[in-house]
Amino acid sequence: MCGRYVLYDELDEIDHFLGVMERHGEYHPSYNIAPSNVMPVAFAGEGGRRMLESMHWGFMGWQPKPGESPFLPINTRDDSVAKKPMWTKAFAERRCIIPANGFYEWTGTKGNKTPHYIYPKGEPLFGFAGLYSDLAPDNRPARRSYSIITTSPNQVMEKIHDRMPVILHPSEFGKWLDPAQHDPGYLQEFLQPFPDDGLQEHIVSKAVGNVRNNEPGLIAKADLFG
């Protein structure tokens, strides 16, 4: 699972990392991005032009009936993208990349969980593989929504959690977003655990558990003896 992440870089740096040509929507850096937040997502627009647009985190697969609460999953399992009807069309036609400086995951038991911050080694940003929908909740300032694809953990993550976000290498961005590519077998090859030597992590303050907390200090290494 990936239920919290971080994005604080300037838009120009995000554009450069993702090869974005055009952007839409507002962007506010956040050190505690939570489900239902609206954050930048890259996808291939008209003619394959790479766009960056603010989307709602929580994939809206269909328009709910009046009075019905929408189903808005924030993650998509790698073993579901080519099998479950909710995901197959998006996997073939609406793939995206979610920029992030890092993400959080927790260890421990309920009531005594320890948060970890996981971030890239040797790269300024991550590019999570995702799927997007052309629908979004009416009460959110976005016209599209997205989900982050997860896979099995690498050796760094398996000590923390049994799932991790799919992280693409920059050399894979163009192939993943290619609007002419629809073959699920080919696309499934991108959904692999990130190399062990590409991640680093440390324990952070439990303050990150409260979504109202949002400041740079959240990603700092916790003083366990202070």
JSON list of C-alpha atoms in Angstrom, two decimals:
[
{"chain": "A", "resi": 1, "resn": "MET", "atom": "CA", "xyz": [0.00, 0.00, 0.00]},
{"chain": "A", "resi": 2, "resn": "CYS", "atom": "CA", "xyz": [0.99, 3.62, -0.46]},
{"chain": "A", "resi": 3, "resn": "GLY", "atom": "CA", "xyz": [-1.24, 5.86, 1.63]},
{"chain": "A", "resi": 4, "resn": "ARG", "atom": "CA", "xyz": [0.91, 8.96, 2.21]},
{"chain": "A", "resi": 5, "resn": "TYR", "atom": "CA", "xyz": [3.61, 10.63, 0.17]},
{"chain": "A", "resi": 6, "resn": "VAL", "atom": "CA", "xyz": [5.59, 13.85, -0.18]},
{"chain": "A", "resi": 7, "resn": "LEU", "atom": "CA", "xyz": [6.11, 16.36, -2.99]},
{"chain": "A", "resi": 8, "resn": "TYR", "atom": "CA", "xyz": [7.88, 19.64, -2.29]},
{"chain": "A", "resi": 9, "resn": "ASP", "atom": "CA", "xyz": [10.04, 20.42, -5.34]},
{"chain": "A", "resi": 10, "resn": "GLU", "atom": "CA", "xyz": [9.40, 23.47, -7.52]},
{"chain": "A", "resi": 11, "resn": "LEU", "atom": "CA", "xyz": [7.23, 22.98, -10.59]},
{"chain": "A", "resi": 12, "resn": "ASP", "atom": "CA", "xyz": [10.11, 23.70, -12.96]},
{"chain": "A", "resi": 13, "resn": "GLU", "atom": "CA", "xyz": [12.10, 20.85, -11.38]},
{"chain": "A", "resi": 14, "resn": "ILE", "atom": "CA", "xyz": [9.11, 18.51, -11.61]},
{"chain": "A", "resi": 15, "resn": "ASP", "atom": "CA", "xyz": [8.57, 19.46, -15.26]},
{"chain": "A", "resi": 16, "resn": "HIS", "atom": "CA", "xyz": [12.21, 18.77, -16.07]},
{"chain": "A", "resi": 17, "resn": "PHE", "atom": "CA", "xyz": [12.23, 15.41, -14.28]},
{"chain": "A", "resi": 18, "resn": "LEU", "atom": "CA", "xyz": [9.08, 14.21, -16.05]},
{"chain": "A", "resi": 19, "resn": "GLY", "atom": "CA", "xyz": [9.66, 15.88, -19.42]},
{"chain": "A", "resi": 20, "resn": "VAL", "atom": "CA", "xyz": [6.41, 17.85, -19.12]},
{"chain": "A", "resi": 21, "resn": "MET", "atom": "CA", "xyz": [5.44, 20.19, -21.96]},
{"chain": "A", "resi": 22, "resn": "GLU", "atom": "CA", "xyz": [2.23, 21.71, -20.55]},
{"chain": "A", "resi": 23, "resn": "ARG", "atom": "CA", "xyz": [0.61, 22.00, -17.13]},
{"chain": "A", "resi": 24, "resn": "HIS", "atom": "CA", "xyz": [-2.85, 22.69, -15.71]},
{"chain": "A", "resi": 25, "resn": "GLY", "atom": "CA", "xyz": [-4.21, 23.28, -12.22]},
{"chain": "A", "resi": 26, "resn": "GLU", "atom": "CA", "xyz": [-2.79, 24.60, -8.98]},
{"chain": "A", "resi": 27, "resn": "TYR", "atom": "CA", "xyz": [0.10, 23.05, -7.09]},
{"chain": "A", "resi": 28, "resn": "HIS", "atom": "CA", "xyz": [0.87, 23.39, -3.39]},
{"chain": "A", "resi": 29, "resn": "PRO", "atom": "CA", "xyz": [3.94, 21.54, -2.04]},
{"chain": "A", "resi": 30, "resn": "SER", "atom": "CA", "xyz": [3.03, 19.08, 0.69]},
{"chain": "A", "resi": 31, "resn": "TYR", "atom": "CA", "xyz": [4.97, 17.01, 3.22]},
{"chain": "A", "resi": 32, "resn": "ASN", "atom": "CA", "xyz": [1.92, 14.92, 4.10]},
{"chain": "A", "resi": 33, "resn": "ILE", "atom": "CA", "xyz": [-0.14, 14.09, 1.01]},
{"chain": "A", "resi": 34, "resn": "ALA", "atom": "CA", "xyz": [-3.18, 12.03, 1.96]},
{"chain": "A", "resi": 35, "resn": "PRO", "atom": "CA", "xyz": [-6.05, 10.41, 0.05]},
{"chain": "A", "resi": 36, "resn": "SER", "atom": "CA", "xyz": [-8.53, 12.94, -1.46]},
{"chain": "A", "resi": 37, "resn": "ASN", "atom": "CA", "xyz": [-5.77, 15.55, -1.85]},
{"chain": "A", "resi": 38, "resn": "VAL", "atom": "CA", "xyz": [-5.34, 17.14, -5.29]},
{"chain": "A", "resi": 39, "resn": "MET", "atom": "CA", "xyz": [-1.78, 16.79, -6.60]},
{"chain": "A", "resi": 40, "resn": "PRO", "atom": "CA", "xyz": [0.14, 16.95, -9.93]},
{"chain": "A", "resi": 41, "resn": "VAL", "atom": "CA", "xyz": [0.05, 13.93, -12.22]},
{"chain": "A", "resi": 42, "resn": "ALA", "atom": "CA", "xyz": [1.75, 13.49, -15.61]},
{"chain": "A", "resi": 43, "resn": "PHE", "atom": "CA", "xyz": [0.02, 11.81, -18.55]},
{"chain": "A", "resi": 44, "resn": "ALA", "atom": "CA", "xyz": [0.03, 11.80, -22.36]},
{"chain": "A", "resi": 45, "resn": "GLY", "atom": "CA", "xyz": [-2.45, 14.30, -23.74]},
{"chain": "A", "resi": 46, "resn": "GLU", "atom": "CA", "xyz": [-3.50, 15.09, -27.29]},
{"chain": "A", "resi": 47, "resn": "GLY", "atom": "CA", "xyz": [-0.95, 13.83, -29.77]},
{"chain": "A", "resi": 48, "resn": "GLY", "atom": "CA", "xyz": [1.12, 12.30, -26.98]},
{"chain": "A", "resi": 49, "resn": "ARG", "atom": "CA", "xyz": [1.98, 15.73, -25.57]},
{"chain": "A", "resi": 50, "resn": "ARG", "atom": "CA", "xyz": [3.12, 15.20, -21.99]},
{"chain": "A", "resi": 51, "resn": "MET", "atom": "CA", "xyz": [0.89, 17.08, -19.56]},
{"chain": "A", "resi": 52, "resn": "LEU", "atom": "CA", "xyz": [1.03, 17.80, -15.83]},
{"chain": "A", "resi": 53, "resn": "GLU", "atom": "CA", "xyz": [-2.41, 18.23, -14.30]},
{"chain": "A", "resi": 54, "resn": "SER", "atom": "CA", "xyz": [-3.67, 18.44, -10.74]},
{"chain": "A", "resi": 55, "resn": "MET", "atom": "CA", "xyz": [-5.87, 15.39, -10.02]},
{"chain": "A", "resi": 56, "resn": "HIS", "atom": "CA", "xyz": [-7.84, 13.97, -7.11]},
{"chain": "A", "resi": 57, "resn": "TRP", "atom": "CA", "xyz": [-6.07, 11.11, -5.29]},
{"chain": "A", "resi": 58, "resn": "GLY", "atom": "CA", "xyz": [-8.67, 8.36, -5.26]},
{"chain": "A", "resi": 59, "resn": "PHE", "atom": "CA", "xyz": [-9.58, 6.76, -8.59]},
{"chain": "A", "resi": 60, "resn": "MET", "atom": "CA", "xyz": [-13.22, 7.33, -9.62]},
{"chain": "A", "resi": 61, "resn": "GLY", "atom": "CA", "xyz": [-14.10, 4.44, -11.92]},
{"chain": "A", "resi": 62, "resn": "TRP", "atom": "CA", "xyz": [-17.73, 5.41, -12.49]},
{"chain": "A", "resi": 63, "resn": "GLN", "atom": "CA", "xyz": [-20.22, 8.16, -11.70]},
{"chain": "A", "resi": 64, "resn": "PRO", "atom": "CA", "xyz": [-22.11, 7.18, -8.52]},
{"chain": "A", "resi": 65, "resn": "LYS", "atom": "CA", "xyz": [-25.87, 7.19, -8.44]},
{"chain": "A", "resi": 66, "resn": "PRO", "atom": "CA", "xyz": [-27.61, 10.00, -6.50]},
{"chain": "A", "resi": 67, "resn": "GLY", "atom": "CA", "xyz": [-27.09, 9.42, -2.80]},
{"chain": "A", "resi": 68, "resn": "GLU", "atom": "CA", "xyz": [-24.44, 6.76, -3.41]},
{"chain": "A", "resi": 69, "resn": "SER", "atom": "CA", "xyz": [-20.95, 7.25, -1.97]},
{"chain": "A", "resi": 70, "resn": "PRO", "atom": "CA", "xyz": [-18.26, 6.93, -4.65]},
{"chain": "A", "resi": 71, "resn": "PHE", "atom": "CA", "xyz": [-15.70, 4.13, -4.46]},
{"chain": "A", "resi": 72, "resn": "LEU", "atom": "CA", "xyz": [-12.32, 5.89, -4.64]},
{"chain": "A", "resi": 73, "resn": "PRO", "atom": "CA", "xyz": [-9.38, 3.47, -4.27]},
{"chain": "A", "resi": 74, "resn": "ILE", "atom": "CA", "xyz": [-6.00, 5.14, -3.84]},
{"chain": "A", "resi": 75, "resn": "ASN", "atom": "CA", "xyz": [-3.96, 2.08, -4.87]},
{"chain": "A", "resi": 76, "resn": "THR", "atom": "CA", "xyz": [-4.15, -0.54, -7.61]},
{"chain": "A", "resi": 77, "resn": "ARG", "atom": "CA", "xyz": [-2.44, -3.90, -7.18]},
{"chain": "A", "resi": 78, "resn": "ASP", "atom": "CA", "xyz": [-0.10, -4.97, -9.96]},
{"chain": "A", "resi": 79, "resn": "ASP", "atom": "CA", "xyz": [-1.86, -8.32, -10.13]},
{"chain": "A", "resi": 80, "resn": "SER", "atom": "CA", "xyz": [-5.23, -6.64, -10.73]},
{"chain": "A", "resi": 81, "resn": "VAL", "atom": "CA", "xyz": [-4.51, -4.09, -13.46]},
{"chain": "A", "resi": 82, "resn": "ALA", "atom": "CA", "xyz": [-4.96, -6.52, -16.36]},
{"chain": "A", "resi": 83, "resn": "LYS", "atom": "CA", "xyz": [-7.67, -8.67, -14.77]},
{"chain": "A", "resi": 84, "resn": "LYS", "atom": "CA", "xyz": [-10.26, -6.62, -12.89]},
{"chain": "A", "resi": 85, "resn": "PRO", "atom": "CA", "xyz": [-12.79, -4.69, -15.04]},
{"chain": "A", "resi": 86, "resn": "MET", "atom": "CA", "xyz": [-12.34, -1.52, -12.99]},
{"chain": "A", "resi": 87, "resn": "TRP", "atom": "CA", "xyz": [-8.72, -1.24, -14.10]},
{"chain": "A", "resi": 88, "resn": "THR", "atom": "CA", "xyz": [-8.31, -2.90, -17.50]},
{"chain": "A", "resi": 89, "resn": "LYS", "atom": "CA", "xyz": [-9.39, 0.03, -19.69]},
{"chain": "A", "resi": 90, "resn": "ALA", "atom": "CA", "xyz": [-7.33, 2.53, -17.70]},
{"chain": "A", "resi": 91, "resn": "PHE", "atom": "CA", "xyz": [-4.32, 0.19, -17.83]},
{"chain": "A", "resi": 92, "resn": "ALA", "atom": "CA", "xyz": [-4.61, 0.09, -21.61]},
{"chain": "A", "resi": 93, "resn": "GLU", "atom": "CA", "xyz": [-5.42, 3.76, -22.22]},
{"chain": "A", "resi": 94, "resn": "ARG", "atom": "CA", "xyz": [-4.97, 6.01, -19.17]},
{"chain": "A", "resi": 95, "resn": "ARG", "atom": "CA", "xyz": [-1.60, 5.42, -17.54]},
{"chain": "A", "resi": 96, "resn": "CYS", "atom": "CA", "xyz": [0.12, 8.19, -15.64]},
{"chain": "A", "resi": 97, "resn": "ILE", "atom": "CA", "xyz": [3.15, 9.08, -13.52]},
{"chain": "A", "resi": 98, "resn": "ILE", "atom": "CA", "xyz": [2.85, 10.61, -10.05]},
{"chain": "A", "resi": 99, "resn": "PRO", "atom": "CA", "xyz": [5.88, 12.69, -9.00]},
{"chain": "A", "resi": 100, "resn": "ALA", "atom": "CA", "xyz": [7.04, 12.36, -5.40]},
{"chain": "A", "resi": 101, "resn": "ASN", "atom": "CA", "xyz": [10.07, 13.19, -3.30]},
{"chain": "A", "resi": 102, "resn": "GLY", "atom": "CA", "xyz": [9.34, 10.24, -1.04]},
{"chain": "A", "resi": 103, "resn": "PHE", "atom": "CA", "xyz": [6.61, 8.32, 0.76]},
{"chain": "A", "resi": 104, "resn": "TYR", "atom": "CA", "xyz": [5.70, 7.09, 4.24]},
{"chain": "A", "resi": 105, "resn": "GLU", "atom": "CA", "xyz": [4.99, 3.62, 5.55]},
{"chain": "A", "resi": 106, "resn": "TRP", "atom": "CA", "xyz": [4.46, 2.28, 9.06]},
{"chain": "A", "resi": 107, "resn": "THR", "atom": "CA", "xyz": [5.76, -0.69, 11.06]},
{"chain": "A", "resi": 108, "resn": "GLY", "atom": "CA", "xyz": [4.52, -2.04, 14.38]},
{"chain": "A", "resi": 109, "resn": "THR", "atom": "CA", "xyz": [1.14, -2.90, 15.84]},
{"chain": "A", "resi": 110, "resn": "LYS", "atom": "CA", "xyz": [-2.04, -0.87, 16.02]},
{"chain": "A", "resi": 111, "resn": "GLY", "atom": "CA", "xyz": [-1.67, 1.86, 18.61]},
{"chain": "A", "resi": 112, "resn": "ASN", "atom": "CA", "xyz": [2.11, 1.68, 18.52]},
{"chain": "A", "resi": 113, "resn": "LYS", "atom": "CA", "xyz": [3.09, 2.23, 14.91]},
{"chain": "A", "resi": 114, "resn": "THR", "atom": "CA", "xyz": [6.42, 3.70, 13.80]},
{"chain": "A", "resi": 115, "resn": "PRO", "atom": "CA", "xyz": [6.47, 5.83, 10.63]},
{"chain": "A", "resi": 116, "resn": "HIS", "atom": "CA", "xyz": [9.28, 5.51, 8.10]},
{"chain": "A", "resi": 117, "resn": "TYR", "atom": "CA", "xyz": [10.17, 7.94, 5.33]},
{"chain": "A", "resi": 118, "resn": "ILE", "atom": "CA", "xyz": [11.37, 6.24, 2.14]},
{"chain": "A", "resi": 119, "resn": "TYR", "atom": "CA", "xyz": [13.09, 8.33, -0.53]},
{"chain": "A", "resi": 120, "resn": "PRO", "atom": "CA", "xyz": [15.28, 7.94, -3.63]},
{"chain": "A", "resi": 121, "resn": "LYS", "atom": "CA", "xyz": [19.01, 7.43, -3.62]},
{"chain": "A", "resi": 122, "resn": "GLY", "atom": "CA", "xyz": [20.74, 9.26, -6.45]},
{"chain": "A", "resi": 123, "resn": "GLU", "atom": "CA", "xyz": [17.60, 10.85, -7.93]},
{"chain": "A", "resi": 124, "resn": "PRO", "atom": "CA", "xyz": [15.81, 14.07, -6.90]},
{"chain": "A", "resi": 125, "resn": "LEU", "atom": "CA", "xyz": [12.35, 12.57, -7.30]},
{"chain": "A", "resi": 126, "resn": "PHE", "atom": "CA", "xyz": [10.36, 9.38, -7.71]},
{"chain": "A", "resi": 127, "resn": "GLY", "atom": "CA", "xyz": [7.96, 8.70, -10.57]},
{"chain": "A", "resi": 128, "resn": "PHE", "atom": "CA", "xyz": [5.22, 6.36, -9.33]},
{"chain": "A", "resi": 129, "resn": "ALA", "atom": "CA", "xyz": [3.35, 4.37, -11.97]},
{"chain": "A", "resi": 130, "resn": "GLY", "atom": "CA", "xyz": [-0.36, 5.08, -11.83]},
{"chain": "A", "resi": 131, "resn": "LEU", "atom": "CA", "xyz": [-3.72, 5.01, -13.58]},
{"chain": "A", "resi": 132, "resn": "TYR", "atom": "CA", "xyz": [-6.08, 7.94, -14.02]},
{"chain": "A", "resi": 133, "resn": "SER", "atom": "CA", "xyz": [-9.77, 8.44, -14.68]},
{"chain": "A", "resi": 134, "resn": "ASP", "atom": "CA", "xyz": [-11.55, 11.21, -16.54]},
{"chain": "A", "resi": 135, "resn": "LEU", "atom": "CA", "xyz": [-13.92, 11.46, -13.58]},
{"chain": "A", "resi": 136, "resn": "ALA", "atom": "CA", "xyz": [-13.45, 13.12, -10.18]},
{"chain": "A", "resi": 137, "resn": "PRO", "atom": "CA", "xyz": [-15.74, 13.94, -7.25]},
{"chain": "A", "resi": 138, "resn": "ASP", "atom": "CA", "xyz": [-17.83, 17.05, -7.88]},
{"chain": "A", "resi": 139, "resn": "ASN", "atom": "CA", "xyz": [-16.73, 18.65, -4.62]},
{"chain": "A", "resi": 140, "resn": "ARG", "atom": "CA", "xyz": [-13.03, 18.61, -5.53]},
{"chain": "A", "resi": 141, "resn": "PRO", "atom": "CA", "xyz": [-11.13, 21.18, -7.63]},
{"chain": "A", "resi": 142, "resn": "ALA", "atom": "CA", "xyz": [-10.07, 18.59, -10.21]},
{"chain": "A", "resi": 143, "resn": "ARG", "atom": "CA", "xyz": [-11.61, 17.04, -13.30]},
{"chain": "A", "resi": 144, "resn": "ARG", "atom": "CA", "xyz": [-9.63, 13.79, -13.14]},
{"chain": "A", "resi": 145, "resn": "SER", "atom": "CA", "xyz": [-8.61, 11.30, -10.45]},
{"chain": "A", "resi": 146, "resn": "TYR", "atom": "CA", "xyz": [-5.75, 8.81, -10.00]},
{"chain": "A", "resi": 147, "resn": "SER", "atom": "CA", "xyz": [-4.47, 5.72, -8.24]},
{"chain": "A", "resi": 148, "resn": "ILE", "atom": "CA", "xyz": [-0.91, 4.58, -7.49]},
{"chain": "A", "resi": 149, "resn": "ILE", "atom": "CA", "xyz": [0.01, 1.06, -8.62]},
{"chain": "A", "resi": 150, "resn": "THR", "atom": "CA", "xyz": [1.63, -1.14, -5.97]},
{"chain": "A", "resi": 151, "resn": "THR", "atom": "CA", "xyz": [3.77, -4.26, -6.23]},
{"chain": "A", "resi": 152, "resn": "SER", "atom": "CA", "xyz": [5.69, -6.66, -3.98]},
{"chain": "A", "resi": 153, "resn": "PRO", "atom": "CA", "xyz": [8.44, -5.11, -1.84]},
{"chain": "A", "resi": 154, "resn": "ASN", "atom": "CA", "xyz": [12.17, -5.04, -2.49]},
{"chain": "A", "resi": 155, "resn": "GLN", "atom": "CA", "xyz": [14.65, -5.93, 0.28]},
{"chain": "A", "resi": 156, "resn": "VAL", "atom": "CA", "xyz": [14.51, -2.44, 1.79]},
{"chain": "A", "resi": 157, "resn": "MET", "atom": "CA", "xyz": [10.71, -2.34, 1.89]},
{"chain": "A", "resi": 158, "resn": "GLU", "atom": "CA", "xyz": [10.02, -5.93, 2.97]},
{"chain": "A", "resi": 159, "resn": "LYS", "atom": "CA", "xyz": [11.23, -5.05, 6.46]},
{"chain": "A", "resi": 160, "resn": "ILE", "atom": "CA", "xyz": [8.58, -2.33, 6.60]},
{"chain": "A", "resi": 161, "resn": "HIS", "atom": "CA", "xyz": [5.57, -3.46, 4.54]},
{"chain": "A", "resi": 162, "resn": "ASP", "atom": "CA", "xyz": [4.45, -6.22, 2.17]},
{"chain": "A", "resi": 163, "resn": "ARG", "atom": "CA", "xyz": [3.63, -3.77, -0.65]},
{"chain": "A", "resi": 164, "resn": "MET", "atom": "CA", "xyz": [5.36, -0.78, -2.21]},
{"chain": "A", "resi": 165, "resn": "PRO", "atom": "CA", "xyz": [4.52, 1.71, -4.98]},
{"chain": "A", "resi": 166, "resn": "VAL", "atom": "CA", "xyz": [5.75, 0.86, -8.47]},
{"chain": "A", "resi": 167, "resn": "ILE", "atom": "CA", "xyz": [8.60, 3.29, -9.12]},
{"chain": "A", "resi": 168, "resn": "LEU", "atom": "CA", "xyz": [9.59, 3.89, -12.72]},
{"chain": "A", "resi": 169, "resn": "HIS", "atom": "CA", "xyz": [13.09, 4.77, -13.87]},
{"chain": "A", "resi": 170, "resn": "PRO", "atom": "CA", "xyz": [13.18, 8.02, -15.91]},
{"chain": "A", "resi": 171, "resn": "SER", "atom": "CA", "xyz": [14.26, 5.99, -18.95]},
{"chain": "A", "resi": 172, "resn": "GLU", "atom": "CA", "xyz": [10.88, 4.19, -18.74]},
{"chain": "A", "resi": 173, "resn": "PHE", "atom": "CA", "xyz": [8.65, 7.26, -18.60]},
{"chain": "A", "resi": 174, "resn": "GLY", "atom": "CA", "xyz": [8.14, 7.57, -22.35]},
{"chain": "A", "resi": 175, "resn": "LYS", "atom": "CA", "xyz": [7.38, 3.87, -22.83]},
{"chain": "A", "resi": 176, "resn": "TRP", "atom": "CA", "xyz": [4.95, 3.78, -19.92]},
{"chain": "A", "resi": 177, "resn": "LEU", "atom": "CA", "xyz": [3.04, 6.83, -21.17]},
{"chain": "A", "resi": 178, "resn": "ASP", "atom": "CA", "xyz": [3.11, 5.85, -24.85]},
{"chain": "A", "resi": 179, "resn": "PRO", "atom": "CA", "xyz": [-0.56, 6.24, -25.98]},
{"chain": "A", "resi": 180, "resn": "ALA", "atom": "CA", "xyz": [0.03, 3.79, -28.83]},
{"chain": "A", "resi": 181, "resn": "GLN", "atom": "CA", "xyz": [0.92, 0.97, -26.44]},
{"chain": "A", "resi": 182, "resn": "HIS", "atom": "CA", "xyz": [-2.01, -1.14, -25.18]},
{"chain": "A", "resi": 183, "resn": "ASP", "atom": "CA", "xyz": [-0.48, -4.61, -24.78]},
{"chain": "A", "resi": 184, "resn": "PRO", "atom": "CA", "xyz": [-1.02, -5.70, -21.14]},
{"chain": "A", "resi": 185, "resn": "GLY", "atom": "CA", "xyz": [1.83, -8.21, -21.29]},
{"chain": "A", "resi": 186, "resn": "TYR", "atom": "CA", "xyz": [4.31, -5.53, -22.35]},
{"chain": "A", "resi": 187, "resn": "LEU", "atom": "CA", "xyz": [2.99, -3.01, -19.81]},
{"chain": "A", "resi": 188, "resn": "GLN", "atom": "CA", "xyz": [3.08, -5.53, -16.97]},
{"chain": "A", "resi": 189, "resn": "GLU", "atom": "CA", "xyz": [6.87, -5.71, -17.33]},
{"chain": "A", "resi": 190, "resn": "PHE", "atom": "CA", "xyz": [7.13, -2.20, -15.85]},
{"chain": "A", "resi": 191, "resn": "LEU", "atom": "CA", "xyz": [5.41, -3.26, -12.62]},
{"chain": "A", "resi": 192, "resn": "GLN", "atom": "CA", "xyz": [8.47, -4.52, -10.77]},
{"chain": "A", "resi": 193, "resn": "PRO", "atom": "CA", "xyz": [9.93, -3.77, -7.32]},
{"chain": "A", "resi": 194, "resn": "PHE", "atom": "CA", "xyz": [12.43, -0.91, -7.42]},
{"chain": "A", "resi": 195, "resn": "PRO", "atom": "CA", "xyz": [16.13, -1.93, -7.17]},
{"chain": "A", "resi": 196, "resn": "ASP", "atom": "CA", "xyz": [17.28, -2.43, -3.58]},
{"chain": "A", "resi": 197, "resn": "ASP", "atom": "CA", "xyz": [20.13, 0.05, -3.95]},
{"chain": "A", "resi": 198, "resn": "GLY", "atom": "CA", "xyz": [17.79, 2.79, -5.19]},
{"chain": "A", "resi": 199, "resn": "LEU", "atom": "CA", "xyz": [16.02, 3.42, -1.89]},
{"chain": "A", "resi": 200, "resn": "GLN", "atom": "CA", "xyz": [16.94, 4.76, 1.50]},
{"chain": "A", "resi": 201, "resn": "GLU", "atom": "CA", "xyz": [14.77, 5.17, 4.58]},
{"chain": "A", "resi": 202, "resn": "HIS", "atom": "CA", "xyz": [14.71, 6.40, 8.16]},
{"chain": "A", "resi": 203, "resn": "ILE", "atom": "CA", "xyz": [12.25, 6.64, 11.04]},
{"chain": "A", "resi": 204, "resn": "VAL", "atom": "CA", "xyz": [10.39, 9.94, 11.37]},
{"chain": "A", "resi": 205, "resn": "SER", "atom": "CA", "xyz": [8.16, 11.63, 13.94]},
{"chain": "A", "resi": 206, "resn": "LYS", "atom": "CA", "xyz": [4.77, 10.12, 14.69]},
{"chain": "A", "resi": 207, "resn": "ALA", "atom": "CA", "xyz": [3.37, 13.58, 13.97]},
{"chain": "A", "resi": 208, "resn": "VAL", "atom": "CA", "xyz": [3.05, 12.49, 10.33]},
{"chain": "A", "resi": 209, "resn": "GLY", "atom": "CA", "xyz": [0.12, 10.32, 11.38]},
{"chain": "A", "resi": 210, "resn": "ASN", "atom": "CA", "xyz": [-2.03, 13.43, 11.74]},
{"chain": "A", "resi": 211, "resn": "VAL", "atom": "CA", "xyz": [-2.94, 14.75, 8.28]},
{"chain": "A", "resi": 212, "resn": "ARG", "atom": "CA", "xyz": [-3.22, 18.26, 9.69]},
{"chain": "A", "resi": 213, "resn": "ASN", "atom": "CA", "xyz": [0.54, 18.29, 10.25]},
{"chain": "A", "resi": 214, "resn": "ASN", "atom": "CA", "xyz": [2.36, 19.47, 7.15]},
{"chain": "A", "resi": 215, "resn": "GLU", "atom": "CA", "xyz": [5.83, 20.93, 7.48]},
{"chain": "A", "resi": 216, "resn": "PRO", "atom": "CA", "xyz": [9.39, 20.07, 6.33]},
{"chain": "A", "resi": 217, "resn": "GLY", "atom": "CA", "xyz": [10.29, 18.64, 9.73]},
{"chain": "A", "resi": 218, "resn": "LEU", "atom": "CA", "xyz": [8.04, 15.64, 9.09]},
{"chain": "A", "resi": 219, "resn": "ILE", "atom": "CA", "xyz": [10.63, 14.03, 6.82]},
{"chain": "A", "resi": 220, "resn": "ALA", "atom": "CA", "xyz": [13.55, 14.63, 9.22]},
{"chain": "A", "resi": 221, "resn": "LYS", "atom": "CA", "xyz": [15.11, 11.65, 10.97]},
{"chain": "A", "resi": 222, "resn": "ALA", "atom": "CA", "xyz": [13.47, 11.20, 14.36]},
{"chain": "A", "resi": 223, "resn": "ASP", "atom": "CA", "xyz": [15.55, 11.65, 17.49]},
{"chain": "A", "resi": 224, "resn": "LEU", "atom": "CA", "xyz": [14.73, 8.33, 19.15]},
{"chain": "A", "resi": 225, "resn": "PHE", "atom": "CA", "xyz": [16.61, 9.22, 22.31]},
{"chain": "A", "resi": 226, "resn": "GLY", "atom": "CA", "xyz": [15.49, 12.83, 22.69]}
]
